[in-house]
PDB file of C-alpha atoms in Angstrom:
ATOM      1  CA  ASN A   1     146.944 103.326  72.558  1.00  0.00           C
ATOM      2  CA  SER A   2     144.828 102.866  75.702  1.00  0.00           C
ATOM      3  CA  ASP A   3     144.027  99.152  74.853  1.00  0.00           C
ATOM      4  CA  ALA A   4     147.950  98.660  74.560  1.00  0.00           C
ATOM      5  CA  GLN A   5     148.733 100.262  77.970  1.00  0.00           C
ATOM      6  CA  TYR A   6     145.728  97.743  79.621  1.00  0.00           C
ATOM      7  CA  LYS A   7     147.580  94.368  77.833  1.00  0.00           C
ATOM      8  CA  TYR A   8     150.677  95.541  78.673  1.00  0.00           C
ATOM      9  CA  SER A   9     149.739  95.985  82.091  1.00  0.00           C
ATOM     10  CA  MET A  10     148.123  92.633  82.212  1.00  0.00           C
ATOM     11  CA  MET A  11     151.357  91.307  81.132  1.00  0.00           C
ATOM     12  CA  LEU A  12     153.375  93.152  83.842  1.00  0.00           C
ATOM     13  CA  GLU A  13     150.624  91.407  86.463  1.00  0.00           C
ATOM     14  CA  GLN A  14     150.820  87.891  84.743  1.00  0.00           C
ATOM     15  CA  GLY A  15     154.638  87.797  84.068  1.00  0.00           C
ATOM     16  CA  TYR A  16     153.988  86.972  80.812  1.00  0.00           C
ATOM     17  CA  GLY A  17     156.969  87.734  78.187  1.00  0.00           C
ATOM     18  CA  VAL A  18     158.161  90.143  80.736  1.00  0.00           C
ATOM     19  CA  ALA A  19     159.439  90.311  84.575  1.00  0.00           C
ATOM     20  CA  LYS A  20     156.337  90.594  86.721  1.00  0.00           C
ATOM     21  CA  ASP A  21     156.179  94.082  88.487  1.00  0.00           C
ATOM     22  CA  ASP A  22     152.853  94.985  90.337  1.00  0.00           C
ATOM     23  CA  ASP A  23     154.049  98.557  90.723  1.00  0.00           C
ATOM     24  CA  LYS A  24     154.492  98.804  86.915  1.00  0.00           C
ATOM     25  CA  MET A  25     151.265  97.077  86.386  1.00  0.00           C
ATOM     26  CA  ARG A  26     148.987  99.636  88.661  1.00  0.00           C
ATOM     27  CA  ASN A  27     151.317 102.559  86.492  1.00  0.00           C
ATOM     28  CA  TYR A  28     149.749 101.374  82.850  1.00  0.00           C
ATOM     29  CA  LEU A  29     146.717 100.452  84.054  1.00  0.00           C
ATOM     30  CA  LYS A  30     145.691 104.045  85.511  1.00  0.00           C
ATOM     31  CA  LEU A  31     147.389 105.313  82.368  1.00  0.00           C
ATOM     32  CA  SER A  32     145.133 103.022  80.170  1.00  0.00           C
ATOM     33  CA  ALA A  33     141.778 103.577  82.381  1.00  0.00           C
ATOM     34  CA  LYS A  34     142.675 107.865  82.360  1.00  0.00           C
ATOM     35  CA  ASN A  35     143.288 107.887  78.553  1.00  0.00           C
ATOM     36  CA  GLU A  36     141.518 110.213  76.186  1.00  0.00           C
ATOM     37  CA  ASN A  37     139.899 107.069  74.814  1.00  0.00           C
ATOM     38  CA  PRO A  38     139.937 104.800  77.903  1.00  0.00           C
ATOM     39  CA  ASN A  39     139.938 100.804  77.608  1.00  0.00           C
ATOM     40  CA  ILE A  40     136.807  99.993  79.430  1.00  0.00           C
ATOM     41  CA  GLU A  41     138.430  96.991  81.298  1.00  0.00           C
ATOM     42  CA  ALA A  42     140.927  99.139  82.714  1.00  0.00           C
ATOM     43  CA  VAL A  43     138.363 101.408  83.990  1.00  0.00           C
ATOM     44  CA  ILE A  44     136.420  98.792  85.600  1.00  0.00           C
ATOM     45  CA  LYS A  45     139.284  97.195  86.923  1.00  0.00           C
ATOM     46  CA  VAL A  46     140.841 100.531  88.819  1.00  0.00           C
ATOM     47  CA  GLY A  47     137.695 100.966  90.179  1.00  0.00           C
ATOM     48  CA  GLN A  48     137.431  97.604  91.683  1.00  0.00           C
ATOM     49  CA  THR A  49     140.979  97.901  92.782  1.00  0.00           C
ATOM     50  CA  PHE A  50     140.047 101.126  95.222  1.00  0.00           C
ATOM     51  CA  LEU A  51     136.846  99.703  95.691  1.00  0.00           C
ATOM     52  CA  GLU A  52     138.670  96.689  97.092  1.00  0.00           C
ATOM     53  CA  ALA A  53     141.225  99.050  99.237  1.00  0.00           C
ATOM     54  CA  ASN A  54     137.872 101.002 100.918  1.00  0.00           C
ATOM     55  CA  ASP A  55     138.229 104.424  98.682  1.00  0.00           C
ATOM     56  CA  THR A  56     134.781 104.044  97.484  1.00  0.00           C
ATOM     57  CA  GLN A  57     134.995 108.105  96.250  1.00  0.00           C
ATOM     58  CA  SER A  58     137.732 107.140  93.731  1.00  0.00           C
ATOM     59  CA  ALA A  59     135.848 104.100  92.701  1.00  0.00           C
ATOM     60  CA  LEU A  60     132.837 106.008  92.233  1.00  0.00           C
ATOM     61  CA  LYS A  61     134.517 108.480  89.832  1.00  0.00           C
ATOM     62  CA  TYR A  62     136.117 105.359  87.585  1.00  0.00           C
ATOM     63  CA  PHE A  63     132.821 103.424  87.696  1.00  0.00           C
ATOM     64  CA  GLN A  64     130.865 106.342  86.598  1.00  0.00           C
ATOM     65  CA  ILE A  65     133.190 106.920  83.679  1.00  0.00           C
ATOM     66  CA  ALA A  66     132.666 103.654  82.736  1.00  0.00           C
ATOM     67  CA  SER A  67     128.707 103.334  83.092  1.00  0.00           C
ATOM     68  CA  ASP A  68     127.826 107.448  81.691  1.00  0.00           C
ATOM     69  CA  GLN A  69     130.657 107.595  79.218  1.00  0.00           C
ATOM     70  CA  LEU A  70     132.103 104.112  78.052  1.00  0.00           C
ATOM     71  CA  ASP A  71     128.002 102.622  78.656  1.00  0.00           C
ATOM     72  CA  SER A  72     129.513  99.314  80.274  1.00  0.00           C
ATOM     73  CA  PRO A  73     126.733  97.541  82.023  1.00  0.00           C
ATOM     74  CA  ILE A  74     128.705  96.285  85.051  1.00  0.00           C
ATOM     75  CA  GLY A  75     129.997 100.090  85.198  1.00  0.00           C
ATOM     76  CA  LYS A  76     126.085 101.022  85.781  1.00  0.00           C
ATOM     77  CA  PHE A  77     125.875  98.197  88.435  1.00  0.00           C
ATOM     78  CA  TYR A  78     128.827  99.209  89.903  1.00  0.00           C
ATOM     79  CA  TYR A  79     128.173 103.008  90.189  1.00  0.00           C
ATOM     80  CA  GLY A  80     124.403 102.106  91.303  1.00  0.00           C
ATOM     81  CA  LYS A  81     125.743 100.094  93.784  1.00  0.00           C
ATOM     82  CA  LEU A  82     128.160 102.993  95.212  1.00  0.00           C
ATOM     83  CA  LEU A  83     125.218 105.455  95.009  1.00  0.00           C
ATOM     84  CA  LEU A  84     123.440 103.415  97.426  1.00  0.00           C
ATOM     85  CA  MET A  85     126.272 102.822  99.875  1.00  0.00           C
ATOM     86  CA  ARG A  86     126.502 106.593 100.042  1.00  0.00           C
ATOM     87  CA  LYS A  87     125.126 108.364 103.258  1.00  0.00           C
ATOM     88  CA  GLU A  88     123.022 110.936 100.948  1.00  0.00           C
ATOM     89  CA  SER A  89     121.610 107.750  98.985  1.00  0.00           C
ATOM     90  CA  LYS A  90     118.351 108.141 101.411  1.00  0.00           C
ATOM     91  CA  LYS A  91     117.214 110.890  99.571  1.00  0.00           C
ATOM     92  CA  SER A  92     114.639 109.506  97.103  1.00  0.00           C
ATOM     93  CA  GLU A  93     116.246 111.128  93.783  1.00  0.00           C
ATOM     94  CA  ILE A  94     119.651 109.274  94.454  1.00  0.00           C
ATOM     95  CA  SER A  95     118.166 106.380  95.240  1.00  0.00           C
ATOM     96  CA  LYS A  96     116.003 106.198  92.225  1.00  0.00           C
ATOM     97  CA  LYS A  97     119.071 107.270  90.025  1.00  0.00           C
ATOM     98  CA  ALA A  98     120.911 104.184  91.956  1.00  0.00           C
ATOM     99  CA  ALA A  99     118.037 101.796  91.123  1.00  0.00           C
ATOM    100  CA  GLU A 100     117.914 102.721  87.638  1.00  0.00           C
ATOM    101  CA  TYR A 101     121.196 102.170  87.003  1.00  0.00           C
ATOM    102  CA  ILE A 102     121.122  98.938  88.712  1.00  0.00           C
ATOM    103  CA  ARG A 103     118.029  97.606  86.439  1.00  0.00           C
ATOM    104  CA  ILE A 104     120.063  98.535  83.417  1.00  0.00           C
ATOM    105  CA  ALA A 105     122.823  96.260  84.464  1.00  0.00           C
ATOM    106  CA  ALA A 106     120.150  93.461  85.466  1.00  0.00           C
ATOM    107  CA  GLU A 107     118.372  93.549  82.009  1.00  0.00           C
ATOM    108  CA  ASN A 108     121.669  93.492  80.241  1.00  0.00           C
ATOM    109  CA  GLU A 109     122.465  90.259  78.163  1.00  0.00           C
ATOM    110  CA  ASP A 110     125.569  91.237  77.039  1.00  0.00           C
ATOM    111  CA  GLU A 111     127.757  91.030  80.278  1.00  0.00           C
ATOM    112  CA  SER A 112     128.645  87.468  82.219  1.00  0.00           C
ATOM    113  CA  ASN A 113     126.382  85.468  83.699  1.00  0.00           C
ATOM    114  CA  THR A 114     127.834  86.511  87.140  1.00  0.00           C
ATOM    115  CA  ALA A 115     127.869  90.090  86.577  1.00  0.00           C
ATOM    116  CA  GLN A 116     124.150  90.127  85.437  1.00  0.00           C
ATOM    117  CA  ALA A 117     123.593  88.241  88.607  1.00  0.00           C
ATOM    118  CA  MET A 118     124.821  90.738  90.878  1.00  0.00           C
ATOM    119  CA  ALA A 119     122.846  93.239  89.302  1.00  0.00           C
ATOM    120  CA  GLN A 120     119.245  90.996  88.991  1.00  0.00           C
ATOM    121  CA  ASN A 121     120.078  89.857  92.783  1.00  0.00           C
ATOM    122  CA  LEU A 122     120.726  93.668  93.827  1.00  0.00           C
ATOM    123  CA  PHE A 123     118.068  95.059  91.680  1.00  0.00           C
ATOM    124  CA  GLY A 124     115.710  92.304  93.501  1.00  0.00           C
ATOM    125  CA  ILE A 125     116.720  93.910  96.729  1.00  0.00           C
ATOM    126  CA  CYS A 126     115.763  97.335  95.679  1.00  0.00           C
ATOM    127  CA  LEU A 127     112.233  96.150  94.324  1.00  0.00           C
ATOM    128  CA  HIS A 128     112.019  94.285  98.322  1.00  0.00           C
ATOM    129  CA  GLU A 129     112.910  96.909 100.176  1.00  0.00           C
ATOM    130  CA  GLY A 130     111.174  99.967  98.055  1.00  0.00           C
ATOM    131  CA  ILE A 131     114.632 101.521  97.460  1.00  0.00           C
ATOM    132  CA  GLY A 132     114.209 103.758  94.712  1.00  0.00           C
ATOM    133  CA  VAL A 133     111.732 102.217  93.216  1.00  0.00           C
ATOM    134  CA  LYS A 134     108.010 101.227  93.868  1.00  0.00           C
ATOM    135  CA  LYS A 135     108.187  98.064  96.508  1.00  0.00           C
ATOM    136  CA  SER A 136     107.018  94.702  94.874  1.00  0.00           C
ATOM    137  CA  ILE A 137     107.849  91.393  96.548  1.00  0.00           C
ATOM    138  CA  LYS A 138     106.078  89.331  93.425  1.00  0.00           C
ATOM    139  CA  GLU A 139     108.604  91.647  90.718  1.00  0.00           C
ATOM    140  CA  ALA A 140     111.390  91.071  93.693  1.00  0.00           C
ATOM    141  CA  ILE A 141     111.268  87.110  93.562  1.00  0.00           C
ATOM    142  CA  GLN A 142     111.467  87.518  89.821  1.00  0.00           C
ATOM    143  CA  TYR A 143     114.279  88.882  90.056  1.00  0.00           C
ATOM    144  CA  PHE A 144     116.091  86.157  92.590  1.00  0.00           C
ATOM    145  CA  GLU A 145     114.813  83.828  90.480  1.00  0.00           C
ATOM    146  CA  LYS A 146     116.639  85.172  87.633  1.00  0.00           C
ATOM    147  CA  ALA A 147     119.829  85.444  89.668  1.00  0.00           C
ATOM    148  CA  ALA A 148     119.202  81.849  91.322  1.00  0.00           C
ATOM    149  CA  SER A 149     119.208  80.199  87.720  1.00  0.00           C
ATOM    150  CA  LYS A 150     122.523  81.594  87.276  1.00  0.00           C
ATOM    151  CA  ASP A 151     123.618  79.471  90.597  1.00  0.00           C
ATOM    152  CA  TYR A 152     124.602  83.168  91.670  1.00  0.00           C
ATOM    153  CA  PRO A 153     124.829  82.500  95.939  1.00  0.00           C
ATOM    154  CA  PRO A 154     123.191  85.323  97.817  1.00  0.00           C
ATOM    155  CA  ALA A 155     120.108  85.209  95.012  1.00  0.00           C
ATOM    156  CA  LEU A 156     119.420  81.612  95.800  1.00  0.00           C
ATOM    157  CA  PHE A 157     119.486  82.630  99.546  1.00  0.00           C
ATOM    158  CA  ASN A 158     117.626  85.261  98.842  1.00  0.00           C
ATOM    159  CA  LEU A 159     115.083  82.810  97.219  1.00  0.00           C
ATOM    160  CA  GLY A 160     115.032  80.491  99.386  1.00  0.00           C
ATOM    161  CA  LEU A 161     114.094  82.918 102.350  1.00  0.00           C
ATOM    162  CA  GLU A 162     111.036  84.044 100.155  1.00  0.00           C
ATOM    163  CA  GLN A 163     110.474  80.647  99.585  1.00  0.00           C
ATOM    164  CA  GLU A 164     110.300  79.915 103.489  1.00  0.00           C
ATOM    165  CA  LYS A 165     108.284  82.938 104.339  1.00  0.00           C
ATOM    166  CA  LYS A 166     105.288  81.839 102.109  1.00  0.00           C
ATOM    167  CA  LYS A 167     105.434  78.359 103.572  1.00  0.00           C
ATOM    168  CA  ILE A 168     105.215  79.935 107.037  1.00  0.00           C
ATOM    169  CA  ALA A 169     102.280  81.834 105.725  1.00  0.00           C
ATOM    170  CA  GLU A 170     100.409  79.146 104.583  1.00  0.00           C
ATOM    171  CA  ILE A 171     101.163  77.126 107.663  1.00  0.00           C
ATOM    172  CA  GLU A 172      99.754  79.796 110.141  1.00  0.00           C
ATOM    173  CA  THR A 173      96.900  80.473 107.921  1.00  0.00           C
ATOM    174  CA  LYS A 174      95.957  76.968 108.157  1.00  0.00           C
ATOM    175  CA  MET A 175      96.357  76.866 111.588  1.00  0.00           C
ATOM    176  CA  LYS A 176      94.312  79.757 112.264  1.00  0.00           C
ATOM    177  CA  LYS A 177      91.658  78.129 110.335  1.00  0.00           C
ATOM    178  CA  LYS A 178      92.048  75.026 112.459  1.00  0.00           C
ATOM    179  CA  SER A 179      92.222  77.578 115.706  1.00  0.00           C
ATOM    180  CA  LEU A 180      88.684  78.616 114.736  1.00  0.00           C
ATOM    181  CA  THR A 181      87.241  75.303 114.426  1.00  0.00           C
ATOM    182  CA  GLN A 182      87.858  74.114 118.278  1.00  0.00           C
ATOM    183  CA  ALA A 183      86.828  75.179 121.355  1.00  0.00           C
ATOM    184  CA  ASN A 184      89.911  75.291 123.232  1.00  0.00           C
ATOM    185  CA  PRO A 185      92.599  75.514 120.942  1.00  0.00           C
ATOM    186  CA  SER A 186      96.566  74.182 122.211  1.00  0.00           C
ATOM    187  CA  LEU A 187      97.978  75.933 119.752  1.00  0.00           C
ATOM    188  CA  SER A 188     100.651  78.709 120.297  1.00  0.00           C
ATOM    189  CA  PRO A 189     101.128  81.459 117.804  1.00  0.00           C
ATOM    190  CA  LEU A 190     103.846  80.939 115.560  1.00  0.00           C
ATOM    191  CA  SER A 191     107.102  83.294 115.304  1.00  0.00           C
ATOM    192  CA  SER A 192     106.498  86.111 113.195  1.00  0.00           C
ATOM    193  CA  PRO A 193     107.884  85.071 109.395  1.00  0.00           C
ATOM    194  CA  VAL A 194     111.609  85.861 108.570  1.00  0.00           C
ATOM    195  CA  SER A 195     112.735  89.576 109.156  1.00  0.00           C
ATOM    196  CA  PHE A 196     114.475  91.182 106.586  1.00  0.00           C
ATOM    197  CA  PRO A 197     117.439  93.836 107.898  1.00  0.00           C
ATOM    198  CA  LYS A 198     118.410  95.787 104.731  1.00  0.00           C
ATOM    199  CA  SER A 199     121.693  94.595 102.872  1.00  0.00           C
ATOM    200  CA  GLN A 200     123.109  94.810  99.743  1.00  0.00           C
ATOM    201  CA  ALA A 201     123.523  91.131  98.752  1.00  0.00           C
ATOM    202  CA  THR A 202     121.458  89.225 101.530  1.00  0.00           C
ATOM    203  CA  LEU A 203     118.127  89.770 103.066  1.00  0.00           C
ATOM    204  CA  GLY A 204     118.230  87.053 105.723  1.00  0.00           C
ATOM    205  CA  SER A 205     118.224  86.598 109.674  1.00  0.00           C
ATOM    206  CA  LYS A 206     117.504  83.524 111.608  1.00  0.00           C
ATOM    207  CA  SER A 207     115.061  81.184 110.188  1.00  0.00           C
ATOM    208  CA  SER A 208     111.534  81.430 111.699  1.00  0.00           C
ATOM    209  CA  ALA A 209     110.076  78.099 110.093  1.00  0.00           C
ATOM    210  CA  PRO A 210     108.097  76.162 112.616  1.00  0.00           C
ATOM    211  CA  LEU A 211     109.073  72.556 113.365  1.00  0.00           C
ATOM    212  CA  MET A 212     106.885  69.751 111.783  1.00  0.00           C
ATOM    213  CA  LYS A 213     106.461  66.404 113.635  1.00  0.00           C
ATOM    214  CA  SER A 214     109.055  64.831 111.740  1.00  0.00           C
ATOM    215  CA  GLU A 215     112.519  65.546 109.750  1.00  0.00           C
ATOM    216  CA  ILE A 216     110.857  64.060 106.712  1.00  0.00           C
ATOM    217  CA  ASP A 217     107.800  66.079 107.101  1.00  0.00           C
ATOM    218  CA  HIS A 218     110.044  69.190 107.729  1.00  0.00           C
ATOM    219  CA  VAL A 219     112.334  68.599 104.955  1.00  0.00           C
ATOM    220  CA  LYS A 220     109.542  67.759 102.765  1.00  0.00           C
ATOM    221  CA  VAL A 221     107.653  71.289 103.508  1.00  0.00           C
ATOM    222  CA  PHE A 222     110.404  73.353 103.002  1.00  0.00           C
ATOM    223  CA  GLU A 223     112.239  71.494 100.422  1.00  0.00           C
ATOM    224  CA  LYS A 224     112.606  73.862  97.771  1.00  0.00           C
ATOM    225  CA  ALA A 225     114.002  76.492 100.622  1.00  0.00           C
ATOM    226  CA  PHE A 226     116.355  74.330 101.851  1.00  0.00           C
ATOM    227  CA  ASN A 227     117.771  73.031  98.675  1.00  0.00           C
ATOM    228  CA  ASN A 228     118.731  76.727  97.760  1.00  0.00           C
ATOM    229  CA  PHE A 229     119.849  77.429 101.741  1.00  0.00           C
ATOM    230  CA  LYS A 230     122.121  74.524 100.920  1.00  0.00           C
ATOM    231  CA  LYS A 231     123.049  75.009  97.544  1.00  0.00           C
ATOM    232  CA  ALA A 232     124.406  79.061  98.803  1.00  0.00           C
ATOM    233  CA  ALA A 233     126.150  77.749 101.466  1.00  0.00           C
ATOM    234  CA  ASP A 234     127.854  75.185  99.826  1.00  0.00           C
ATOM    235  CA  SER A 235     129.315  78.000  97.297  1.00  0.00           C
ATOM    236  CA  GLY A 236     130.999  79.372 100.488  1.00  0.00           C
ATOM    237  CA  LEU A 237     127.746  81.796 101.586  1.00  0.00           C
ATOM    238  CA  ALA A 238     128.846  82.346 105.315  1.00  0.00           C
ATOM    239  CA  GLU A 239     125.324  83.793 105.997  1.00  0.00           C
ATOM    240  CA  ALA A 240     123.601  81.046 104.329  1.00  0.00           C
ATOM    241  CA  CYS A 241     125.883  78.340 106.217  1.00  0.00           C
ATOM    242  CA  ASP A 242     124.874  79.997 109.207  1.00  0.00           C
ATOM    243  CA  TYR A 243     121.210  80.097 108.226  1.00  0.00           C
ATOM    244  CA  TYR A 244     120.906  76.466 106.928  1.00  0.00           C
ATOM    245  CA  ALA A 245     122.197  75.125 110.043  1.00  0.00           C
ATOM    246  CA  SER A 246     120.111  77.133 112.364  1.00  0.00           C
ATOM    247  CA  ALA A 247     117.071  75.799 110.040  1.00  0.00           C
ATOM    248  CA  ILE A 248     117.722  72.107 110.228  1.00  0.00           C
ATOM    249  CA  TYR A 249     119.725  71.741 113.570  1.00  0.00           C
ATOM    250  CA  GLU A 250     116.363  70.328 115.602  1.00  0.00           C
ATOM    251  CA  PHE A 251     116.061  67.251 113.172  1.00  0.00           C
ATOM    252  CA  ASN A 252     119.963  67.127 111.696  1.00  0.00           C
ATOM    253  CA  PHE A 253     122.796  68.484 114.391  1.00  0.00           C
ATOM    254  CA  SER A 254     125.597  66.479 112.760  1.00  0.00           C
ATOM    255  CA  GLU A 255     124.601  68.144 109.119  1.00  0.00           C
ATOM    256  CA  ALA A 256     124.256  71.395 110.915  1.00  0.00           C
ATOM    257  CA  GLU A 257     127.173  71.200 112.983  1.00  0.00           C
ATOM    258  CA  LYS A 258     129.178  70.913 109.803  1.00  0.00           C
ATOM    259  CA  TYR A 259     127.719  74.143 108.577  1.00  0.00           C
ATOM    260  CA  PHE A 260     128.225  76.023 111.812  1.00  0.00           C
ATOM    261  CA  ILE A 261     131.806  75.253 111.666  1.00  0.00           C
ATOM    262  CA  LYS A 262     132.076  76.012 107.711  1.00  0.00           C
ATOM    263  CA  ALA A 263     130.477  79.635 108.373  1.00  0.00           C
ATOM    264  CA  SER A 264     132.691  80.242 111.388  1.00  0.00           C
ATOM    265  CA  LYS A 265     135.671  79.555 109.120  1.00  0.00           C
ATOM    266  CA  LEU A 266     134.291  81.614 106.184  1.00  0.00           C
ATOM    267  CA  GLY A 267     133.663  84.262 108.996  1.00  0.00           C
ATOM    268  CA  ASN A 268     131.444  87.842 108.651  1.00  0.00           C
ATOM    269  CA  ILE A 269     128.583  86.276 111.126  1.00  0.00           C
ATOM    270  CA  ASP A 270     126.751  88.654 113.258  1.00  0.00           C
TER     271      ASP A 270
END
């Protein structure tokens, strides 16, 4: 019985009623996942174990079982995500297949908030970058908003980037209009809006938000974006810590220093 095998593996993992035994736990977990009628949770957990060990090929096999055989939304998310990680994902048919799996997971309401938020955020990136779907920044933002409403840190960060980008565009437009009404405008061009390197979680690089006349003006203009950057940073997203600190250090060095230090401790910053 695959359910019994899975439950026993969890007892072995936690030492509940039996002696804790990780090796035995893994054996029963695999038995449950390989059963003729596999337990969904066991299949997902085995896939995640292989993924953590960087064995993406084995992980892909289990997530495909969870997705196609067991119709698991979280299985579809991981299967689509791993398809995007493969070298051949640049082929349009594979990227379309991956994006569709991720979309289905993003639309499913039965999964936990975190699982659905991960899918919504990743599908937002697919839309933003035109990966497997027609590029649509507007729709991408809608998916970032859905995931951010669940307080998913990468989505908060991505939504903040789009909010910052919108404000920068508004400022650029105002400056261009102003320059047209002046004989000798003393305005230097703003830096380009935020660039978006392709990622499986976040979109950002360094902030290019122009400085306002005062800290109050600066924070007010970029309030929505900064709030989302800070929420993502406070949730432990290293990239958000670094980005938020970069955005505020001209006006609030002590606060920026705190987040630079946090980013360095969390690591994974280019």
